[in-house]
XYZ file of C-alpha atoms in Angstrom:
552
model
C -114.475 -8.514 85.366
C -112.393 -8.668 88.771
C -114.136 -11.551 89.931
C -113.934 -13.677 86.839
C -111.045 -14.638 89.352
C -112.975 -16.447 91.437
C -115.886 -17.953 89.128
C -114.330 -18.320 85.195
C -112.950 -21.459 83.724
C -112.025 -25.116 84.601
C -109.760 -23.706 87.174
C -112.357 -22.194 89.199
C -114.669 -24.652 89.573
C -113.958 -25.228 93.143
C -114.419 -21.737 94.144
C -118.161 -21.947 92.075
C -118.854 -24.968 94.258
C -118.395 -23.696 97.081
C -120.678 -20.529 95.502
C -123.492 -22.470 94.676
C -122.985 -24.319 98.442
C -124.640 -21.034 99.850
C -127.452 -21.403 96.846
C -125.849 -18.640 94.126
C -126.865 -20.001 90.745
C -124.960 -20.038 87.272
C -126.795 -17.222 86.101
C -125.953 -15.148 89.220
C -122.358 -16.089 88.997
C -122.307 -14.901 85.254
C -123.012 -11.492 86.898
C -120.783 -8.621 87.913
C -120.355 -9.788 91.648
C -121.387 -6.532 93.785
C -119.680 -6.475 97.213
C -122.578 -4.747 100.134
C -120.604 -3.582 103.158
C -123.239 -3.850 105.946
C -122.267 -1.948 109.360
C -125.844 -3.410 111.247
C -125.978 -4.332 114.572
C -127.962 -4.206 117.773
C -125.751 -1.964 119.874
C -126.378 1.387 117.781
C -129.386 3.273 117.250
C -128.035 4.265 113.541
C -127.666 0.473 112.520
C -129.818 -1.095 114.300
C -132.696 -0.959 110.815
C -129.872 -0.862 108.081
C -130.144 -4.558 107.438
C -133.346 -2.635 105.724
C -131.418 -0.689 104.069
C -129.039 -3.316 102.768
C -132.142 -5.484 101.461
C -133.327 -2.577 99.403
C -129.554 -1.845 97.847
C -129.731 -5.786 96.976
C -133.061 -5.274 95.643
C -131.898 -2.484 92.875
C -128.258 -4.389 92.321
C -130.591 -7.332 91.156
C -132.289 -4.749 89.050
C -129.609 -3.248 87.321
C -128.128 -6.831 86.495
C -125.519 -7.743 89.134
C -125.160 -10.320 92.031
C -125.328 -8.737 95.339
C -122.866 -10.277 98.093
C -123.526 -8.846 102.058
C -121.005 -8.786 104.792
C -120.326 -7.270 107.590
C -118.488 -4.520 109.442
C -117.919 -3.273 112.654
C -118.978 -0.633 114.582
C -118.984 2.069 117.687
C -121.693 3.872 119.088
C -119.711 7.067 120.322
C -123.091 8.062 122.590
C -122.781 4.665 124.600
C -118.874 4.713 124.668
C -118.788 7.804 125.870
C -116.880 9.076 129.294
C -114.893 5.176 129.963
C -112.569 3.731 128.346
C -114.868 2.251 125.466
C -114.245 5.888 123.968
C -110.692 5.304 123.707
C -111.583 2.677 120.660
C -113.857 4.713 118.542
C -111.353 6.373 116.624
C -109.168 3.483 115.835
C -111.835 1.044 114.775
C -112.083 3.659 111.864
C -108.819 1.724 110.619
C -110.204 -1.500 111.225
C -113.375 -0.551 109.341
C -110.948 0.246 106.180
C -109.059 -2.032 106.758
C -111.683 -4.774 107.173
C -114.201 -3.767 103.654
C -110.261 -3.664 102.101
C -109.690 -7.467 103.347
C -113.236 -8.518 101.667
C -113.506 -7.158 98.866
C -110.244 -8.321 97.644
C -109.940 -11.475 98.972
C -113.324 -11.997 96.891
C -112.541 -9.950 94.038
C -115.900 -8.133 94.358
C -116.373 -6.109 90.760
C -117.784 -3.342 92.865
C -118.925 -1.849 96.268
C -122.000 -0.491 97.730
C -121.121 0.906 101.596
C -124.400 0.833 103.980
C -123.089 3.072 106.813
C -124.504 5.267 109.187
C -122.509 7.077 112.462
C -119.353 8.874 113.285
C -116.229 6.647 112.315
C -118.403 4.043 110.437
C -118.533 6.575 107.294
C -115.107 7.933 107.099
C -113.696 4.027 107.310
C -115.818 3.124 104.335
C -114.999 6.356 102.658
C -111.620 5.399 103.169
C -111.641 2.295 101.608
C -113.378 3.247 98.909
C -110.736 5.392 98.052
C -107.927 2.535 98.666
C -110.081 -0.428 96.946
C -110.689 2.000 93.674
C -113.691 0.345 92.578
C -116.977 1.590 91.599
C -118.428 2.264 94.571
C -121.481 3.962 96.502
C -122.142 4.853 99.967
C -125.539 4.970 101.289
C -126.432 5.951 105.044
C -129.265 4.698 106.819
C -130.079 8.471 107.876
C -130.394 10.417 110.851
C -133.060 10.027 113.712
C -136.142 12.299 114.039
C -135.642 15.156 117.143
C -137.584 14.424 119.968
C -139.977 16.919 122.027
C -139.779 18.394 125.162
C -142.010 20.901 126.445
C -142.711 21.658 123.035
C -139.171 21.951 122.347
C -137.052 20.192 120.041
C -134.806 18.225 121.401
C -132.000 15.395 121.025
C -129.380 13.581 122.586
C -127.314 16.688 123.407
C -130.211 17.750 125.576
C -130.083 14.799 127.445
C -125.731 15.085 128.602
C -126.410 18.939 129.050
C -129.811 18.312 131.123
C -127.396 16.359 133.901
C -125.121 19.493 133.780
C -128.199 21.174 134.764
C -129.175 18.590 137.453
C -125.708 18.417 139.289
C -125.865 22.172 139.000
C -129.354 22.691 140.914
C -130.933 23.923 137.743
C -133.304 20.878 137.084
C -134.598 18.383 139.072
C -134.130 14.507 138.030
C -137.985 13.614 137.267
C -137.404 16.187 134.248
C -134.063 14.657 133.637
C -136.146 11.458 133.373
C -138.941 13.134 131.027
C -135.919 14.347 128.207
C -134.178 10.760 128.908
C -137.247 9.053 127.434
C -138.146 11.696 124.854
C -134.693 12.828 123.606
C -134.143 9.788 120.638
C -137.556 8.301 119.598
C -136.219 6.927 116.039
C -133.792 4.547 114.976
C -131.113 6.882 112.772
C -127.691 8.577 113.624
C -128.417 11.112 116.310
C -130.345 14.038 115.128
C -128.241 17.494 114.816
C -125.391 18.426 113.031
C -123.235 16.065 115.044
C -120.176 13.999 112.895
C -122.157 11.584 112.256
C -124.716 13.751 110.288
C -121.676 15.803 109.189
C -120.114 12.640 107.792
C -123.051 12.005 105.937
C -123.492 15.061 104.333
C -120.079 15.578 103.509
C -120.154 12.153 101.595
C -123.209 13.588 99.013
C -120.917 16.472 99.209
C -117.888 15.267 98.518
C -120.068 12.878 95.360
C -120.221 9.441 96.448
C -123.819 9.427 98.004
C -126.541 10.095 96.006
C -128.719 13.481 96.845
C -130.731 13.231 99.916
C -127.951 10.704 101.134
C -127.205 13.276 103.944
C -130.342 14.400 105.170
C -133.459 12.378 104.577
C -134.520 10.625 108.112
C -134.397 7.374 108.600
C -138.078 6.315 109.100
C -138.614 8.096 105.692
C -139.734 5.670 102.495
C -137.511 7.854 100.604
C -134.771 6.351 102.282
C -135.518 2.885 101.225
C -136.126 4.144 97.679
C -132.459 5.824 97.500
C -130.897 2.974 99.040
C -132.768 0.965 95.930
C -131.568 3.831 93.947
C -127.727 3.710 95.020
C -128.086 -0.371 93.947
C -128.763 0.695 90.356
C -126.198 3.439 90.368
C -123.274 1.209 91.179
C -124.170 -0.921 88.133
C -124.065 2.195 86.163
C -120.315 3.309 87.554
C -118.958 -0.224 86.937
C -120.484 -0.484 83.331
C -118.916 3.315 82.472
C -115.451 2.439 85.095
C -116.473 5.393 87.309
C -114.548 4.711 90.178
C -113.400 6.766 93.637
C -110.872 8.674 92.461
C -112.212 10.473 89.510
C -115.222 11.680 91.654
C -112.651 12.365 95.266
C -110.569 15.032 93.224
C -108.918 17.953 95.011
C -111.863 19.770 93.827
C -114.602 17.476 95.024
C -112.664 18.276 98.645
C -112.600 21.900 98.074
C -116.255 21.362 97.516
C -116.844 19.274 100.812
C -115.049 21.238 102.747
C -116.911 24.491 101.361
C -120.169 22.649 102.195
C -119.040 21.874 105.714
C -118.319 25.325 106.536
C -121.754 26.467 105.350
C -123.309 23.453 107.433
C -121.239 24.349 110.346
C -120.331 20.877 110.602
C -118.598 19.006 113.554
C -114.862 19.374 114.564
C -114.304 15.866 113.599
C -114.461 16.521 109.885
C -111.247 17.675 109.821
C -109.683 14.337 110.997
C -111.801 12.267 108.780
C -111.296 14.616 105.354
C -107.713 14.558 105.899
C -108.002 10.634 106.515
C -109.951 10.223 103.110
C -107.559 12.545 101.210
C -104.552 10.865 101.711
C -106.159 7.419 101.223
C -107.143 8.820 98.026
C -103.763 9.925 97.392
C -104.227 13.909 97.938
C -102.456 16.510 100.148
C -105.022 17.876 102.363
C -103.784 20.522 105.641
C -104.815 22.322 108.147
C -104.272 25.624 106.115
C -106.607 24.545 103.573
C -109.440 24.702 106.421
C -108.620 28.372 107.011
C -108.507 29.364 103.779
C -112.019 27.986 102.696
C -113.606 28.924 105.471
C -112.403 32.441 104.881
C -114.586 32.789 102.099
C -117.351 30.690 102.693
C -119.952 31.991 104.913
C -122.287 30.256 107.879
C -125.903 29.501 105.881
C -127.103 26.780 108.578
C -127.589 26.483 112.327
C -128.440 23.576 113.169
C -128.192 21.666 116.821
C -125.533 22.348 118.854
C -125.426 25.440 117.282
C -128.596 26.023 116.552
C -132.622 25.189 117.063
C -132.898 22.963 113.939
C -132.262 19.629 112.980
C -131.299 17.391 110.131
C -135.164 16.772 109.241
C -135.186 20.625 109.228
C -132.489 20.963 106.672
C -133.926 17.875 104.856
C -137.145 19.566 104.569
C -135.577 22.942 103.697
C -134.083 21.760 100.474
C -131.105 19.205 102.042
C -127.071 19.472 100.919
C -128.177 20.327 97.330
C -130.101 23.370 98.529
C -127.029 24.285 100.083
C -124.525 23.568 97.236
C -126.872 25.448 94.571
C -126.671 28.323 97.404
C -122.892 28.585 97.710
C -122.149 28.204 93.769
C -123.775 31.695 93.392
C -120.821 32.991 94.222
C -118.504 30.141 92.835
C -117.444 28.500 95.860
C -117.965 25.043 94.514
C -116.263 23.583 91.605
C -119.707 22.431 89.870
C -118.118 20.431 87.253
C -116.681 17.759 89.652
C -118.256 14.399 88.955
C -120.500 12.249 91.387
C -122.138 8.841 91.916
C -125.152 9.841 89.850
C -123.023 10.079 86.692
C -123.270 13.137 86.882
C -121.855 16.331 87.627
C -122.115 18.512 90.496
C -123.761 20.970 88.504
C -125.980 18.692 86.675
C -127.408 17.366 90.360
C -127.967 20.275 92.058
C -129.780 22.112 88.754
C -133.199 22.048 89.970
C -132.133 22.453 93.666
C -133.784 25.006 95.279
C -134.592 26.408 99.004
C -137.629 25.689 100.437
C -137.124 27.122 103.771
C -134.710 30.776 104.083
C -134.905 30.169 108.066
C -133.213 27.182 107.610
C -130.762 27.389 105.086
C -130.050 31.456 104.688
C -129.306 33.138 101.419
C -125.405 33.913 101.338
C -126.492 37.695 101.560
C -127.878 37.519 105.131
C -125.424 34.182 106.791
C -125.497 33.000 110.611
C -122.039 34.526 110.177
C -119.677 35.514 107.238
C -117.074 32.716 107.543
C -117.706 28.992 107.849
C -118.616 26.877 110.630
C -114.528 25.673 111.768
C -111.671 27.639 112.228
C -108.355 25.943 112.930
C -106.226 28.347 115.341
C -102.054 28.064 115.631
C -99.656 29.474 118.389
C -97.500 28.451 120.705
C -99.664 26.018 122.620
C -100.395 24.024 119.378
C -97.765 25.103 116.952
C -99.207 22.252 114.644
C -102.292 23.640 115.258
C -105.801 22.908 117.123
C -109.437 23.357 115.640
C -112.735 24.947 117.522
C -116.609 25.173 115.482
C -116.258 28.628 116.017
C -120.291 29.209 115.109
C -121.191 27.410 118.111
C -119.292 29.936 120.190
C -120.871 33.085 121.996
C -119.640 36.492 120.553
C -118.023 37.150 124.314
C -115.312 34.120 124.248
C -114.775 34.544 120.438
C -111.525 36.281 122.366
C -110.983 34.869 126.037
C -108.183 34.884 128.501
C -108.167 33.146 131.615
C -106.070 31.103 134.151
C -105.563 27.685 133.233
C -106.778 24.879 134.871
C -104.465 21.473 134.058
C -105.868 17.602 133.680
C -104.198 14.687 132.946
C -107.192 12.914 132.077
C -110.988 13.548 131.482
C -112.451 11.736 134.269
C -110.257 14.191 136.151
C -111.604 16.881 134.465
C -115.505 15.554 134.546
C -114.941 15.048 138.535
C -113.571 18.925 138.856
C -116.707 20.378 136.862
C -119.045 17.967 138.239
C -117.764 18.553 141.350
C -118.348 23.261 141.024
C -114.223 23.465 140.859
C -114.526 25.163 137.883
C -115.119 29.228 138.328
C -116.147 31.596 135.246
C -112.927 32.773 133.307
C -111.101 29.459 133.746
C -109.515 27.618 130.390
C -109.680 24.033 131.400
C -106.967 21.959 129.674
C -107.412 18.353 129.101
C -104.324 16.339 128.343
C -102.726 12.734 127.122
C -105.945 12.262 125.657
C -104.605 12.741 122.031
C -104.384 9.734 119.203
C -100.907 8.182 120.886
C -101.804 9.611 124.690
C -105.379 8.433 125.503
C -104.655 6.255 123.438
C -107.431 6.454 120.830
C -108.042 10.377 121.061
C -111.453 10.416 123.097
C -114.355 12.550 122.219
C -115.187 14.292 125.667
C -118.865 15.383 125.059
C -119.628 14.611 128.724
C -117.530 17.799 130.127
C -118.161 20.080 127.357
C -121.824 18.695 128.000
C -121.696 19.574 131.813
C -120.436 23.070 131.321
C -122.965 24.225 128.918
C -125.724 22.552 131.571
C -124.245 24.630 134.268
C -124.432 27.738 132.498
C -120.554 28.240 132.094
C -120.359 27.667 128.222
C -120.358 31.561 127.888
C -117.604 32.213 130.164
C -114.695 28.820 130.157
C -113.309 27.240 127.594
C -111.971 24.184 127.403
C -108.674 23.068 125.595
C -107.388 19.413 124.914
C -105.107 16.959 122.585
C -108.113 14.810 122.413
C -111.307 15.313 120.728
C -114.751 17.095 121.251
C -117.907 15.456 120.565
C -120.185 16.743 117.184
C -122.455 17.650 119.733
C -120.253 20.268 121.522
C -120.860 23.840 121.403
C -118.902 26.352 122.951
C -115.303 27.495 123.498
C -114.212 23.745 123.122
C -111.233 23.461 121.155
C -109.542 20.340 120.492
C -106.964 18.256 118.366
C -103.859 20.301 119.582
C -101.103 19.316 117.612
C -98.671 18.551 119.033
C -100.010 16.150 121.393
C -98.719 16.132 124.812
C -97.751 12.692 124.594
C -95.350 13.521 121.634
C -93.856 15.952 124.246
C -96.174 19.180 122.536
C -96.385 22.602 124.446
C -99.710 21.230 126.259
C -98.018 18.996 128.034
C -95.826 21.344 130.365
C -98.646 23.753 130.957
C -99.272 24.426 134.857
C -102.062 25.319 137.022
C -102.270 28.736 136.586
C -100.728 29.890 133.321
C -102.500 32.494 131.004
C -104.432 31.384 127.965
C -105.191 33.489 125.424
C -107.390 32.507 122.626
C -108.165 34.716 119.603
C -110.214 32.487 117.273
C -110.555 35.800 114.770
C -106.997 36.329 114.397
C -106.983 32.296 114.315
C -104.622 32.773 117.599
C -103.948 30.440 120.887
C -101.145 31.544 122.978
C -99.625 30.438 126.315
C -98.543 33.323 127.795
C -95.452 32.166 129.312
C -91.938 33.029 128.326
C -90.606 30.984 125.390
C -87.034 30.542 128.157
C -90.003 29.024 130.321
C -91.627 26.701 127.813
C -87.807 25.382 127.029
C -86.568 24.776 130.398
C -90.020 23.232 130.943
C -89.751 21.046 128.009
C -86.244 19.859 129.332
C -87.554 18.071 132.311
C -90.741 16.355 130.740
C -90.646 13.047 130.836
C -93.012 10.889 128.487
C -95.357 9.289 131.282
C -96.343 5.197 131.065
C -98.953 4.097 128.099
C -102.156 3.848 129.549
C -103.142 0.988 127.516
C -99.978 -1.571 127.250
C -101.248 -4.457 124.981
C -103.991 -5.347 122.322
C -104.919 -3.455 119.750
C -105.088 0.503 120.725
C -101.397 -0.231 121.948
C -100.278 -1.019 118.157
C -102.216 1.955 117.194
C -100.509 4.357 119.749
C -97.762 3.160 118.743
C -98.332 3.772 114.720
C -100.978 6.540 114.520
C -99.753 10.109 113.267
C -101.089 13.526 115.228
C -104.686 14.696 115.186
C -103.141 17.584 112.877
C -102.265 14.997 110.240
C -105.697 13.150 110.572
C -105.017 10.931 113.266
C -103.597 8.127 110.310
C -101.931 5.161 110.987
C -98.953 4.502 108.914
């Protein structure tokens, strides 16, 4: 065992001292020792009960015969750091998560890993570093939060940025603002529709290190606690047969999760964090590879943005292996890749079956006939840029409109906030990419404010930053290359045509190619925004949101 480094022989009887200082006993240091990566805290509604959910993964690690160790992680609530700078660190503490479980667990020569993660960079960072560390390893979310009610409406916390859209439009006075405030979250649980968070955690059962019903059952449920129990056991099981990251995060097992995200229509954000995981695990993942399975695989879910239903919707309806047993009908899963059960694909998903057709549609009558993302190319992002195309209206699935140019998106919050925006416009937001912003902010609050004012049907918005999980509309982010890097977006002016064609997988600025160069001439890369600490390393280090938003 790894850790006989740190417990075995004469030699190490120091380092068992200083074990049985925090009350371990020679019988639990004979044990495999299990290492419990444990993202709680107070500051985030999806970790604020996981310290449950890490007691009940001890509980079936002592079960199955092994020593469970608990530490912890950081993490960022994206809701609360939205719209101020706070934002600007959510993506990069995705590194420091990896890097952080990668510090601990070999430092302590941990025999194997159990990540308890919930929320939108917290899972990709422990995905990641399973996929560096190697070692048997399960991840186990604490699950997403119940949808609130209003006016016998489902609602969530999407309702709540679009309802002051609404306000600071006229269409909705403040006491109801107040009303969907109090009623939009009422569980603990990562926030309730197919936001990244949610996307993250399905992709992970997916993809086949979370057990089934990792992505889907609600927090509050018992059957959360009992798979979190459940996933304790199972990484016993991978250590004993050496079933480690790498032989379940094949090529295949990411042809699989990306199949299963476009049938989820899953957030924008899954695009940085897949390509993130695949080269940790040490496979060639692009942009292309996006486009080509969502070609084929068609839209069986809409869920919020998108949609009226929720992750307790989907969970009820028959969950990710509902959806998985759907799509291999027509072979668009590899079933014989192998998962944290032991298992394969096939063998998990064999008595699958949906429960609920209005939920999760039969592949011969789909929400649409390709998948949830499309990732568009042209001479505005000639590395390309990605939009959920299912969240958009049939009317801007083609658009063309005069653009309307921001440095910043408290620039562009103030415009739309502030009725500057008219119907037609393509709103750009700029140097908010991985190097620019720095940190590549998620912008939820003016995507949010458009859709409350009714415009989400007629403007579309275009940046080198990010769009929230919880977006819907024309909103189409991660151009590549960033303006910051001296891309196309970055000499666009007031003005200029936009033409998007998400069919034809299309983005073009309609200016003449002797304009873009003499433009490109005279740009001048503008003064960091953030000059010390540690989102100036990572500006500095951090690749384009077209190759994942790494750092190397």
């Amino acid at each position: 065992m790894r850790s006989d480094s740190v417990k075995s022989g004469v030699e190490r009887s120091p380092h068992r001292s200083l074990f049985k200082a925090m009350g371990y006993t020679d019988e639990e240091l004979r044990r495999p020792l299990i290492g419990i990566a444990n993202s709680a805290n107070d500051i985030i509604p999806g970790h604020v009960e996981l310290d449950r959910i890490v007691n009940a993964v001890k509980t079936g690690v002592y079960m199955a015969g092994g020593t469970p160790i608990v530490f912890g992680t950081i993490g960022i609530c994206d809701g609360i750091a939205m719209n101020h700078i706070g934002m600007k660190y959510s993506l990069g503490s995705r590194e420091l998560i990896a890097d952080s479980i990668e510090v601990m667990a070999v430092a302590h020569a941990f025999d194997a890993m159990v990540m308890v993660t919930n929320c939108d960079k917290i899972v990709p960072g422990m995905l990641m570093a399973a996929a560096r560390l190697n070692l048997p390893s399960v991840v186990v979310s604490g699950g997403p939060m119940l949808a609130g009610t209003h006016q016998g409406k489902e609602i969530d916390l999407v309702s709540v940025f679009e309802a002051v859209g609404a306000v600071r439009s006229g269409r909705m006075d403040e006491a109801e603002l107040s009303d969907i405030e109090d009623s939009a979250c009422p569980t603990c649980g990562s926030c309730a529709g197919m936001f990244t968070a949610n996307s993250m955690n399905c992709l992970t059962e997916a993809i086949g290190m979370g057990l089934p019903g990792n992505g889907t059952i609600p927090a509050v449920m018992a059957a959360r606690t009992r798979l979190a129990k459940e996933a304790g056991m199972k990484v016993m099981m991978l250590l004993k047969k050496r079933i480690t990251p790498k032989k379940i995060m094949t090529e295949k097992a990411f042809a699989n999760a990306m199949a299963v995200d476009m049938a989820l229509g899953c957030s924008t954000n899954t695009v940085l964090h897949l390509m993130a995981i695949a080269e940790e695990a040490g496979i060639r993942l692009d942009l292309d590879a996006f486009n080509r399975v969502s070609a084929k695989t068609p839209h069986l879910c809409s869920l919020s943005p998108a949609g009226k239903h929720h992750i307790q919707d989907l969970d009820q309806a028959g969950g990710v292996s509902a959806v998985m047993k759907e799509i291999s009908r027509k072979r668009l899963i590899h079933t014989n890749c192998l998962t944290v059960t032991g298992q394969t694909v096939k063998e998990n998903i064999k008595r699958s079956l949906i429960r609920d057709k209005s939920v999760i549609r039969p592949l011969e009558r789909p929400y649409h006939k390709q998948g949830g993302l499309a990732i568009l190319f042209g001479n505005l992002a000639p590395s390309g840029c990605v939009v959920k195309q299912s969240a958009v209206v049939r009317d801007m699935l083609r658009h063309e409109g005069p653009a309307c140019v921001f440095d910043s998106e408290e620039e562009a919050t103030s415009a739309i906030m502030g009725g500057k925006i008219k119907k037609g416009d393509v709103v750009i937001i700029r140097y908010e990419g991985p190097r620019g912003g720095p940190g590549m902010r998620e912008m939820l609050v003016p995507t949010s404010a458009i859709a409350g004012m009714g415009l989400d049907a007629d403007v579309a918005l275009i940046t080198d930053g990010r769009f929230s999980g919880g977006t819907r509309g024309a909103a189409i982010g991660h151009v590549s290359a960033e303006a910051m890097e001296g891309g196309p977006i970055a000499i666009v002016q007031n003005g200029d045509r936009i033409a998007i064609d998400i069919p034809k997988r299309r983005i073009t600025l309609k200016v003449p190619d002797k304009e873009i160069e003499a433009r490109l001439s005279k740009w001048r890369r503008p003064r960091a925004k953030i000059s010390k600490g540690y989102m100036a390393r990572y500006a500095r280090m951090v690749s384009s949101g077209g190759e994942g938003a790494v750092v190397r």
